[in-house]
Short mmCIF file of C-alpha atoms in Angstrom, two decimals:
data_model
loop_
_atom_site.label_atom_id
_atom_site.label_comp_id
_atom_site.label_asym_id
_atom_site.label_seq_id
_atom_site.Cartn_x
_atom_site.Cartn_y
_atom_site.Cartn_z
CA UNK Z 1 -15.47 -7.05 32.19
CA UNK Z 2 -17.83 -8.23 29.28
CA UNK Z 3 -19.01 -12.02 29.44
CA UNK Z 4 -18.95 -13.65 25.97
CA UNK Z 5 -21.77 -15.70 24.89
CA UNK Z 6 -19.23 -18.64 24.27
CA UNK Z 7 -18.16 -17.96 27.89
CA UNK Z 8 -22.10 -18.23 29.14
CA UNK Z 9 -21.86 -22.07 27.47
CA UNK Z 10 -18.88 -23.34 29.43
CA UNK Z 11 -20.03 -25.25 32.97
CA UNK Z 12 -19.75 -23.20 35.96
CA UNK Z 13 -16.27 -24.36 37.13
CA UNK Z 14 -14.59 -23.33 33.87
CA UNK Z 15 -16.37 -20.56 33.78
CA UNK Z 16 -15.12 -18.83 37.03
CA UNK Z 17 -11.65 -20.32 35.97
CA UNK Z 18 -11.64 -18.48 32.83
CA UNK Z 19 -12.65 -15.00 34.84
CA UNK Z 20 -10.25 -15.66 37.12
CA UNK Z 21 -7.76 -15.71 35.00
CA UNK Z 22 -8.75 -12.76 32.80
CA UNK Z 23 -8.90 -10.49 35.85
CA UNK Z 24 -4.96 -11.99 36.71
CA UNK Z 25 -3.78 -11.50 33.60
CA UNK Z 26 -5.17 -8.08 32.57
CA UNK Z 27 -4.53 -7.42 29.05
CA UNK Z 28 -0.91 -5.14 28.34
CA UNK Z 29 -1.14 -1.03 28.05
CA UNK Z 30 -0.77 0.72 25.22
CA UNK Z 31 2.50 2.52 26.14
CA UNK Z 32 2.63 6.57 26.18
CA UNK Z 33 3.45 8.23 23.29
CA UNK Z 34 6.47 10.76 22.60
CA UNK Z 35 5.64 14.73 22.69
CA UNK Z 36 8.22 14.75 20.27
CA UNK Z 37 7.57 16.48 16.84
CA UNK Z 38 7.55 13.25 14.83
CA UNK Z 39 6.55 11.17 17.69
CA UNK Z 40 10.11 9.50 17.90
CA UNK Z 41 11.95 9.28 21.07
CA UNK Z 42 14.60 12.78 21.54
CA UNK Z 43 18.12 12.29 20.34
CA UNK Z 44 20.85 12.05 22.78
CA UNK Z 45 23.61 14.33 20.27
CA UNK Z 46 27.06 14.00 21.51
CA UNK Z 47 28.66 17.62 21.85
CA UNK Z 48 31.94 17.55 20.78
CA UNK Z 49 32.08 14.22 21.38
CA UNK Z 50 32.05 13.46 25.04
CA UNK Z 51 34.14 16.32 26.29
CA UNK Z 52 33.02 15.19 29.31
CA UNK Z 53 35.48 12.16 29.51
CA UNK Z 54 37.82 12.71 27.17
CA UNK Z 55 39.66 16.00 25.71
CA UNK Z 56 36.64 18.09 23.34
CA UNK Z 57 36.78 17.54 19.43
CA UNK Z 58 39.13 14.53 19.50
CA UNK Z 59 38.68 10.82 18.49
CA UNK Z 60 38.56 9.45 21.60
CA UNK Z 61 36.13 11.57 22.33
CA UNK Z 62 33.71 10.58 19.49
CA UNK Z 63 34.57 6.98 19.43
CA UNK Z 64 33.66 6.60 23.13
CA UNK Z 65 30.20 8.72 22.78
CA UNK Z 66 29.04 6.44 19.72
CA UNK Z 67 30.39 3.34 21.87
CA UNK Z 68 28.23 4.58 25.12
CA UNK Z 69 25.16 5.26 22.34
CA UNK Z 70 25.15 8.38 21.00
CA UNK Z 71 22.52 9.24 18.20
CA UNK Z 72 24.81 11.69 16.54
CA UNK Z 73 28.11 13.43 16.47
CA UNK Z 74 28.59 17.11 17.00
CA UNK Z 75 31.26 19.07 15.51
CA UNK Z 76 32.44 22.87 15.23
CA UNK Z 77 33.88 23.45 12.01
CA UNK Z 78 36.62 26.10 11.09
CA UNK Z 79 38.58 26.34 7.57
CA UNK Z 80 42.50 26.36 7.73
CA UNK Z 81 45.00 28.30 6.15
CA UNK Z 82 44.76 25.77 3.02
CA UNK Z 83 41.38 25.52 2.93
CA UNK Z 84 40.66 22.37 4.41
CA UNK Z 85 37.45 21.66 7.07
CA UNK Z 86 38.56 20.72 10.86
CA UNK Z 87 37.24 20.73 14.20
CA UNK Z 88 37.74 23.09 16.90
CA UNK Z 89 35.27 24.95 19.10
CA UNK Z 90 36.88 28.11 18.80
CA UNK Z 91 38.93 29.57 16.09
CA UNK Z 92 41.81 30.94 18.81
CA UNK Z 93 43.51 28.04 20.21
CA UNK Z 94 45.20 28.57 23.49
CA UNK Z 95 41.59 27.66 25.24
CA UNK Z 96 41.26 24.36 23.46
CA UNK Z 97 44.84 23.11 22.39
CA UNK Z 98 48.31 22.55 23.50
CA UNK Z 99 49.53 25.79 21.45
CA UNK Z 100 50.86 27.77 24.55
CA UNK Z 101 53.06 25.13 25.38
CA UNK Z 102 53.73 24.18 21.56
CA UNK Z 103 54.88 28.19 21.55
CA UNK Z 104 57.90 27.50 23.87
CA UNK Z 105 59.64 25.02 21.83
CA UNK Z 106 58.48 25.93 18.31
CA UNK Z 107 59.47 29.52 17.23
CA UNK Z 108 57.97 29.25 14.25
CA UNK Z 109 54.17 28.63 16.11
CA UNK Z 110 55.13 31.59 18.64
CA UNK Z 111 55.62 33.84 15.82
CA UNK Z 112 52.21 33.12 14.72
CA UNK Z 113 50.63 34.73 17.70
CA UNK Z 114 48.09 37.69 16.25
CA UNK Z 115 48.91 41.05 18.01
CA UNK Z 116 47.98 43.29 16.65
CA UNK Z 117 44.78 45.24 18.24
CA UNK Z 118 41.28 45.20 16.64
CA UNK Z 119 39.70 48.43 15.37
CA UNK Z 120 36.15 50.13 16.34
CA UNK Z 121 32.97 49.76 14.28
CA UNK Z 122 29.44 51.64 14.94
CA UNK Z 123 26.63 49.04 16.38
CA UNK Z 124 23.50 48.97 14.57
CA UNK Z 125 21.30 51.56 15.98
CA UNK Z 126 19.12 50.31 18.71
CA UNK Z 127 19.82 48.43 22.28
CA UNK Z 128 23.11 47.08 22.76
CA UNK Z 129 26.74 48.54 22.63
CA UNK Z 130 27.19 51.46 20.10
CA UNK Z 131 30.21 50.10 18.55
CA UNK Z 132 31.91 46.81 18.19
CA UNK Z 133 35.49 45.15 17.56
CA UNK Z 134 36.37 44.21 14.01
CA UNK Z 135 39.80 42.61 12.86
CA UNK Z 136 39.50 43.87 9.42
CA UNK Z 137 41.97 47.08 10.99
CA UNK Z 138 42.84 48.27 7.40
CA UNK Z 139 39.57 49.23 5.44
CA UNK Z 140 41.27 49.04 2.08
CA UNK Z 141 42.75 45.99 2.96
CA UNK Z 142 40.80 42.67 2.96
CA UNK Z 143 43.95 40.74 4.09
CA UNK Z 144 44.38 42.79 7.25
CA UNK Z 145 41.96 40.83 8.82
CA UNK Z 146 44.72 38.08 9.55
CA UNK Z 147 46.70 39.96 11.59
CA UNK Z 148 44.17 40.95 14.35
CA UNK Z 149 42.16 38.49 16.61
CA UNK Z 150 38.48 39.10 17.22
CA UNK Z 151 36.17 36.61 16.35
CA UNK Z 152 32.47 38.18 16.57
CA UNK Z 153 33.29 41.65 17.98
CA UNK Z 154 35.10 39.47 20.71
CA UNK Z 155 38.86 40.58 21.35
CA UNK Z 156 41.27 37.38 21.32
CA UNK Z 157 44.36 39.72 20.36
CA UNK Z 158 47.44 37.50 22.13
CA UNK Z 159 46.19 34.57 21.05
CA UNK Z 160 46.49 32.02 17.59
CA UNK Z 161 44.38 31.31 15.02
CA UNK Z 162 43.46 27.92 13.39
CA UNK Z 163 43.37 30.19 10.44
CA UNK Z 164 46.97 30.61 10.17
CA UNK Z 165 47.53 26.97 9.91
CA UNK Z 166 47.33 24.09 7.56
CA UNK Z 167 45.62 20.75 8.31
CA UNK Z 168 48.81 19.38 8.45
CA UNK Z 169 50.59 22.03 10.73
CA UNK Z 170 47.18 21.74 12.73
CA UNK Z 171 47.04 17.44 12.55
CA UNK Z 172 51.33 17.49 13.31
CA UNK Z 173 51.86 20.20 15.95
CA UNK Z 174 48.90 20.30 18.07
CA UNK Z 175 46.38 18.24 20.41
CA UNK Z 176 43.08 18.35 22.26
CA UNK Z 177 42.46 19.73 25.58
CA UNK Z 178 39.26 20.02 28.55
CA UNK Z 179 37.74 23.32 27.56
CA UNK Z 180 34.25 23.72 29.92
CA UNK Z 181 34.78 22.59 33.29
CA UNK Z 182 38.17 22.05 32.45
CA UNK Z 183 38.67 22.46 36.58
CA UNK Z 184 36.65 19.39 37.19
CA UNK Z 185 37.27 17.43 34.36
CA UNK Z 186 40.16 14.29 33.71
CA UNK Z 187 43.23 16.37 32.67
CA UNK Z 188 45.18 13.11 32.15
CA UNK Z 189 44.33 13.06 28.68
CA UNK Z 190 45.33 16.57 27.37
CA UNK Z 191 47.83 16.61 24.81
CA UNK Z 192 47.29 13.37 23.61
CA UNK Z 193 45.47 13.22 20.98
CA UNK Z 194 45.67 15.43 17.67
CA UNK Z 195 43.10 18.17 16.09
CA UNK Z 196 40.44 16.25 13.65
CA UNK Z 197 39.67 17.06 9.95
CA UNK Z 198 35.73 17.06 9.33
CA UNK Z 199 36.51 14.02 6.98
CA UNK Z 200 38.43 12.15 9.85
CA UNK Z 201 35.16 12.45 11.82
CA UNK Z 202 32.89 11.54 9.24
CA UNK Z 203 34.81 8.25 8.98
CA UNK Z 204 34.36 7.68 12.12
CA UNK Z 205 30.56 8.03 12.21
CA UNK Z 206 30.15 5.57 9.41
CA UNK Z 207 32.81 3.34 11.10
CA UNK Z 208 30.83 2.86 14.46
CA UNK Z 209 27.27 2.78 12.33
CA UNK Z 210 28.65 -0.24 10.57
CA UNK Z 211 30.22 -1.83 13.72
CA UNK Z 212 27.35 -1.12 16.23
CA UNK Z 213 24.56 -1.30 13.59
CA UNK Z 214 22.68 1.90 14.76
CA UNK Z 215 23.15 4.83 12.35
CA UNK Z 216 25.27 7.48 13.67
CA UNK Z 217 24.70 10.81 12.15
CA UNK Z 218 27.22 13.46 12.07
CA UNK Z 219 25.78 17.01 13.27
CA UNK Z 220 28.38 19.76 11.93
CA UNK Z 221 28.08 23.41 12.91
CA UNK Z 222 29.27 26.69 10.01
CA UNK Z 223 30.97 28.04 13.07
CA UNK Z 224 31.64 31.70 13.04
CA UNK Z 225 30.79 31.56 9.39
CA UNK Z 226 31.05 35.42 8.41
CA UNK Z 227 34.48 35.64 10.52
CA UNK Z 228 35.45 32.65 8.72
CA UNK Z 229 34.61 33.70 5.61
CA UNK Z 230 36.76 37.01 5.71
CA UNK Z 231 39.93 34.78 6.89
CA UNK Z 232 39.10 32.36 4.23
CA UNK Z 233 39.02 34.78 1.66
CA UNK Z 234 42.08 36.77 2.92
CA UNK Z 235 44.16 33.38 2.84
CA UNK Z 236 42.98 32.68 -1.03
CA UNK Z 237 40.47 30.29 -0.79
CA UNK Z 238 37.60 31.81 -2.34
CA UNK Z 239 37.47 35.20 -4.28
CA UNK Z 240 36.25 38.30 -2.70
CA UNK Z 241 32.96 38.41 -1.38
CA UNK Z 242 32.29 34.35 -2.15
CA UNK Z 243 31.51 31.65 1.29
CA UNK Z 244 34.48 29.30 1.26
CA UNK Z 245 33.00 28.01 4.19
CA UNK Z 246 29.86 26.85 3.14
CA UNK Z 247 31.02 25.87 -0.59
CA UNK Z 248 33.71 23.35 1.43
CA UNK Z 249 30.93 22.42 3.68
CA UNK Z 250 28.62 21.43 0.46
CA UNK Z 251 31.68 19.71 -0.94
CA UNK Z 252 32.65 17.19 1.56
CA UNK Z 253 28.54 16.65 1.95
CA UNK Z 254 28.87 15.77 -1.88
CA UNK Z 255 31.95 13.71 -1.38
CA UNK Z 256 30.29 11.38 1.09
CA UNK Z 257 26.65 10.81 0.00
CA UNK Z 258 24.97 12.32 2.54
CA UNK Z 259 23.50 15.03 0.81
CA UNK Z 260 19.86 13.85 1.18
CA UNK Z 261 17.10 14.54 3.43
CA UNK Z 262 17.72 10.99 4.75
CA UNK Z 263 21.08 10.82 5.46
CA UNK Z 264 21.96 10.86 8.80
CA UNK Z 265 23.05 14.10 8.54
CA UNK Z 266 22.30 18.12 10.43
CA UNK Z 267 23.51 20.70 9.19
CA UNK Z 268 23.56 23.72 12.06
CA UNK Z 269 24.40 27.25 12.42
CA UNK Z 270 24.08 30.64 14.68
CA UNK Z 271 24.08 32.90 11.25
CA UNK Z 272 20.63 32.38 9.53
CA UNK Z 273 22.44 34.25 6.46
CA UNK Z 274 25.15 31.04 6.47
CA UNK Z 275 21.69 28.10 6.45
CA UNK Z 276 20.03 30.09 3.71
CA UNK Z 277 23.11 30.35 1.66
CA UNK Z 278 23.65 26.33 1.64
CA UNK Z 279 20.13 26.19 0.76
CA UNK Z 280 19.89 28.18 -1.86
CA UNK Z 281 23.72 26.33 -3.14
CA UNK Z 282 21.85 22.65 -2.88
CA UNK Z 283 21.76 21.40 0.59
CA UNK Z 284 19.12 18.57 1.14
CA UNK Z 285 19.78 17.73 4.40
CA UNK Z 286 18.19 18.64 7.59
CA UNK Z 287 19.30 21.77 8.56
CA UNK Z 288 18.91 23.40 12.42
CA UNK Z 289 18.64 27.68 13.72
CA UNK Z 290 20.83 27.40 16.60
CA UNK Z 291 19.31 30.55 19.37
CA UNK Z 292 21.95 32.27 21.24
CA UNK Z 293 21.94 34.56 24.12
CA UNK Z 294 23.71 36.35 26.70
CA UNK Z 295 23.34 35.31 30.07
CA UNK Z 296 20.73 33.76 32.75
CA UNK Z 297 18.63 36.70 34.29
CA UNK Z 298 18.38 35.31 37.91
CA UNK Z 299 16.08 38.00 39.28
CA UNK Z 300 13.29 37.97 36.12
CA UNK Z 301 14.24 34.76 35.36
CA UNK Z 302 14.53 34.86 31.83
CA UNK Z 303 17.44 35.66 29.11
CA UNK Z 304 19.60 37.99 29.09
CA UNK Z 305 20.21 39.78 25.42
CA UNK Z 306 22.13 42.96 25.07
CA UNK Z 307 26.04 42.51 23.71
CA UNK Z 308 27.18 41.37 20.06
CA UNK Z 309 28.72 38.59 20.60
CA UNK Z 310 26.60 36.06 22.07
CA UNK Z 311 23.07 37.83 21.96
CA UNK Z 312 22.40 38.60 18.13
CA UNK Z 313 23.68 36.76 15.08
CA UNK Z 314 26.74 38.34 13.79
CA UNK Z 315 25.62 38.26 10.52
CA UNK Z 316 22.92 40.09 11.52
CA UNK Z 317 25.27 42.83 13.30
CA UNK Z 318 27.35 43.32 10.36
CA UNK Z 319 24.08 44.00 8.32
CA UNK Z 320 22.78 46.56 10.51
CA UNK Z 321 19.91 44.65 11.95
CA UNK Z 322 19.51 45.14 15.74
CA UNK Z 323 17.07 42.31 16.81
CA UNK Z 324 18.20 39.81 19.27
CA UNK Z 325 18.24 36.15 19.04
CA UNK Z 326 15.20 36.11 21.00
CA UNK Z 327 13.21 37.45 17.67
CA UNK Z 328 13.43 33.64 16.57
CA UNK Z 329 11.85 32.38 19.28
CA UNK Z 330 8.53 34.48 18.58
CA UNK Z 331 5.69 32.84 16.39
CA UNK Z 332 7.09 35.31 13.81
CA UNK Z 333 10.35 34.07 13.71
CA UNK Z 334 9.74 30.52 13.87
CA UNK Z 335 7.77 31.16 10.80
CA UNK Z 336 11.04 32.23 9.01
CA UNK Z 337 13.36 29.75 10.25
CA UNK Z 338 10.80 27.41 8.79
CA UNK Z 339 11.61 28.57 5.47
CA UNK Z 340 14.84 27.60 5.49
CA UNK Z 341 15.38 24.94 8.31
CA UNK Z 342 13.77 21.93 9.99
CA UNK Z 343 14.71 22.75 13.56
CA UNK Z 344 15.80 25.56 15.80
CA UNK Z 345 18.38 24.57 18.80
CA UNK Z 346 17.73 26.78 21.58
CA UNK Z 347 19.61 27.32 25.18
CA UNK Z 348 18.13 25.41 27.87
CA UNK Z 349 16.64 28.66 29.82
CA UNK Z 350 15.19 29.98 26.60
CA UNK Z 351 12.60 26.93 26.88
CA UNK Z 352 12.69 26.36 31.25
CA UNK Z 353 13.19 29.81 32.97
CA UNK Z 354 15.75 29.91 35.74
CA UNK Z 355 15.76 32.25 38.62
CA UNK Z 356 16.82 32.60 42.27
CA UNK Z 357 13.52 33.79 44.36
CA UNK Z 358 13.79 35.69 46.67
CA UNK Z 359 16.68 37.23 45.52
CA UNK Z 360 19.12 38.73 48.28
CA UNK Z 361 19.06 42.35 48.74
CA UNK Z 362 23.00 41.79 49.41
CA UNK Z 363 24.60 43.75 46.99
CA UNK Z 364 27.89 41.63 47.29
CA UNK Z 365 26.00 38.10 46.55
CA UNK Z 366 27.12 36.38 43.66
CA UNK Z 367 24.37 34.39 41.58
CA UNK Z 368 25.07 30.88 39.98
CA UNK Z 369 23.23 28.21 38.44
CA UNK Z 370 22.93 25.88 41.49
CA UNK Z 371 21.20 28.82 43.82
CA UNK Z 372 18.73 29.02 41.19
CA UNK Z 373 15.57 26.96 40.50
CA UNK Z 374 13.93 25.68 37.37
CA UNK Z 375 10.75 27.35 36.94
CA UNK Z 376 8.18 25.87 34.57
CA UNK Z 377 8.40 25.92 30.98
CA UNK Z 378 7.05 28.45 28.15
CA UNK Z 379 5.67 27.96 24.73
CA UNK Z 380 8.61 27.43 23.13
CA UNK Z 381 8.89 24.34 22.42
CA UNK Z 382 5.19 24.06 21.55
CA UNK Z 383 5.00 27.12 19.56
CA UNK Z 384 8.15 25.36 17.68
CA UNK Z 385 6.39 21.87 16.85
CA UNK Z 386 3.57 23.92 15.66
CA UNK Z 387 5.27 25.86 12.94
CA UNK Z 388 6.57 22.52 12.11
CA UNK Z 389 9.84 22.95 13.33
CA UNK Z 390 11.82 20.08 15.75
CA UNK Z 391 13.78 21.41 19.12
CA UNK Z 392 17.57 20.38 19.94
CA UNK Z 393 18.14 22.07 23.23
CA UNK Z 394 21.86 22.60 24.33
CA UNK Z 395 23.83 22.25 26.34
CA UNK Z 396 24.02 19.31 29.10
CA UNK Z 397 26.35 18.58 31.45
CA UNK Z 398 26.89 17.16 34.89
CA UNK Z 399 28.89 19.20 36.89
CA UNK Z 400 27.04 20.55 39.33
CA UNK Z 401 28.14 24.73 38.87
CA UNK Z 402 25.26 23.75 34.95
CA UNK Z 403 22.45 22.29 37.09
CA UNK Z 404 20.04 24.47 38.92
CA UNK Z 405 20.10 24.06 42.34
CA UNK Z 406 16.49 22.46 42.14
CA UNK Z 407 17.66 19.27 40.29
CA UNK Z 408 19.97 18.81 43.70
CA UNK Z 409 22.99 17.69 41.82
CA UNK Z 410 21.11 15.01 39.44
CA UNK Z 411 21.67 15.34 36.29
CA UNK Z 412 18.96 12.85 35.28
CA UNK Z 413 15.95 15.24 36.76
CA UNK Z 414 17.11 17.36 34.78
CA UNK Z 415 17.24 15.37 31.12
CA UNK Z 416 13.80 13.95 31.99
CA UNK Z 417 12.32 17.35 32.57
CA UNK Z 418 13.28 17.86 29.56
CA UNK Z 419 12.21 15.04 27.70
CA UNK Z 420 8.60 15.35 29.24
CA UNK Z 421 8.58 19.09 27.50
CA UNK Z 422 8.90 17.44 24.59
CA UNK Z 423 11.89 18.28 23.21
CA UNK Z 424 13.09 16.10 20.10
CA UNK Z 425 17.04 15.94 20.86
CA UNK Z 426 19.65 16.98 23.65
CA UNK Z 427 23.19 18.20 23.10
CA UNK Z 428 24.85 16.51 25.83
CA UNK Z 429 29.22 16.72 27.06
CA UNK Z 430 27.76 13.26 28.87
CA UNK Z 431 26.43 10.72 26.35
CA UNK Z 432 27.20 7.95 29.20
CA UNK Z 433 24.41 9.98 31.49
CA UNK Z 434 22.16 11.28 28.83
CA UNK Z 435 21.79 7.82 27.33
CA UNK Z 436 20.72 6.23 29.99
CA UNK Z 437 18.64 9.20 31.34
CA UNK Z 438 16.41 8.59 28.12
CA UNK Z 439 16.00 5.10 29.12
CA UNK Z 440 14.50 6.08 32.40
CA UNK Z 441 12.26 8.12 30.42
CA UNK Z 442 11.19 5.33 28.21
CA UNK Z 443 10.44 3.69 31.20
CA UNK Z 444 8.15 6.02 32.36
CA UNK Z 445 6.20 5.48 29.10
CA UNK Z 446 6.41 1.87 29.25
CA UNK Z 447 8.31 1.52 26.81
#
């Protein structure tokens, strides 16, 4: 400690009272910074709400994750039969509505079921399947594609579509149910509460901004946007070969002043073909390269790429191009997301590997998340910040079958692993354990 002169002047006694107290009182640290992109603390994004408490997609599910502090809203959004934006993780509906039990008392919904089977397609030449599902089962026919069900070269044939539906049929007839974990998580409130429009939710974002004073951004995903495109088109809302999706998308962005690179708006997307297209048609906002993939690979721990549905961008299957998703998370493609997007959204074991080591020789053993450990983390999210790009890393959740067995149950080791990697947002089903998993992170930085 440095002795001032002024200090040298005072008489001995006040002197060693002034040290003393200097060395009791040391002065206060400079707290750690964020690795974050920006150097703002990560984003706790509430997916689907908080599915986790309260039935997926529903307002009681995004009212309670923006009263428990969410950061932003996150929505999947589909077009309906009249051309109107709404919420639903998937397009079919029997895995996240009330429409098998609707079925039994409404003969008009029954008879909406899609049966009839897909058709064959060839693959794009490379690894991979050498052929994939399409619903389009009548070449000449545009408008055959709603009378099949496969979404993505996936087969949902048996099932409804929220394509064959207005907003009002949708709003009137059917509610929200549990759709991951739905085992494990409160069934009491399934059936209760009806399917949003994208409008209903914005509302509610700039409802609970105004009454909590935070800004609450909304954080809509183009879901399925090629599959939705072709239904779109096929039910009249846009004329052959135009993006209904993304021109309704723009629209509603218009509508509500948030088309600006402030507003507390993300725009998001799997297709790279549906960002660039909203681009190129005006949007301002800040717009995110969500990064598929397959499965966990327990024994190399890594990814897993090789079918159509999750592994590639469909977009990118219908064009012929046989790269994987994992082609964005190379310098190379990072550089090209950058042209058209501010952030990429990866899976969480495309950033910490996962694997189970030793792996039993047993050929009946049965991997799963909690026999597996998290390993340490690649370049990703470094290689990311450098090309300028920010990193919201899906999907968290605290059931204990999502956490590898090295967290021992907690979700919170698991968030702040995260957060020390430096990643700049979370999509989280638990806003009420991601929330205050951040704070113990903030702690650690003395802050």
């Amino acid at each position: 400690m440095r002795i001032t002169p002024a200090q040298v002047a005072l008489p001995v006694v006040a002197l060693v009272a002034t040290l003393l107290s200097a060395c009791s009182h040391p002065a206060p640290q400079e707290p750690k910074p964020f690795a974050t992109l920006d150097g703002s603390q990560p984003l706790v994004i509430a997916h689907r709400g908080l599915p986790g408490l309260r039935p997926e997609e529903t307002r009681p599910a995004y009212e309670l994750a923006a009263d428990d502090g969410a950061d932003a809203l996150e929505e999947d959004l589909h077009l309906t039969k009249d051309c109107v934006l709404i919420a639903r993780h998937n397009p079919w509906m029997s895995d996240n509505t009330d429409v098998v039990e609707v079925a039994k008392t409404n003969p008009e919904v029954a008879a909406r079921k899609r049966v009839v089977p897909g058709v064959e397609r060839p693959a794009p030449a490379g690894a991979g399947p050498t052929t994939y599902l399409v619903d389009q089962t009548d070449p000449a026919d545009p408008k055959s594609v709603l009378k099949s069900l496969v979404v993505d070269g996936e087969d949902h044939v048996g099932d409804w579509s929220v394509s064959d539906f207005t907003a009002a049929e949708l709003q009137q007839w059917f509610h929200g149910t549990t759709y991951d974990a739905k085992d494990e998580r409160p069934a009491e409130y399934n059936g209760k509460y009806p399917i949003l429009t994208f409008q209903q939710i914005i509302d509610i974002a700039k409802a609970k901004s105004a009454a909590t004073g935070r800004k609450i951004a909304v954080y809509p995903e183009t879901k399925n946007p090629t599959w939705n495109n072709e239904q779109a088109v096929a039910n009249g809302c846009g004329a052959p070969g135009s993006r209904p999706l993304e021109d309704a998308y723009l629209k509603i962005l218009d509508d509500n002043g948030l088309n600006s690179k402030e507003a507390p708006f993300f725009a998001q997307s799997f297709e790279p073909s549906s960002l660039k297209y909203l681009r190129e048609h005006g949007l301002k906002t800040k717009a995110v390269q969500l990064v598929g993939g397959d499965s966990v690979d327990y024994r190399a721990g890594g990814v897993v790429y090789d079918d159509i549905t999750n592994s590639r961008p469909y977009d990118w299957t219908v064009a012929g191009d046989a790269r994987w998703f994992s082609a964005l998370l190379t310098p190379e493609g990072l550089a090209e997301v950058k042209t058209y997007a501010d952030g990429i959204g990866p899976w969480k074991p495309q950033l910490v590997p996962v694997k189970i080591d030793p792996y039993p020789s047993d050929p009946a053993f049965k991997p799963s998340m909690d026999k597996a450990a998290a390993g340490a983390p690649n370049s990703v999210v470094a290689d990311a910040h450098k090309a300028g790009l920010f990193v919201h890393v899906y999907t968290f959740r605290n059931e204990r079958k999502y956490l590898a067995g090295s967290y021992r149950g907690d979700p919170q080791a698991e968030y702040l692993q995260f957060f020390r990697l430096g990643v700049d947002g979370v999509f989280t089903d638990f806003t009420n354990t991601a929330v205050p998993a951040r704070a113990a992170y903030l702690k650690e930085l003395d802050r």
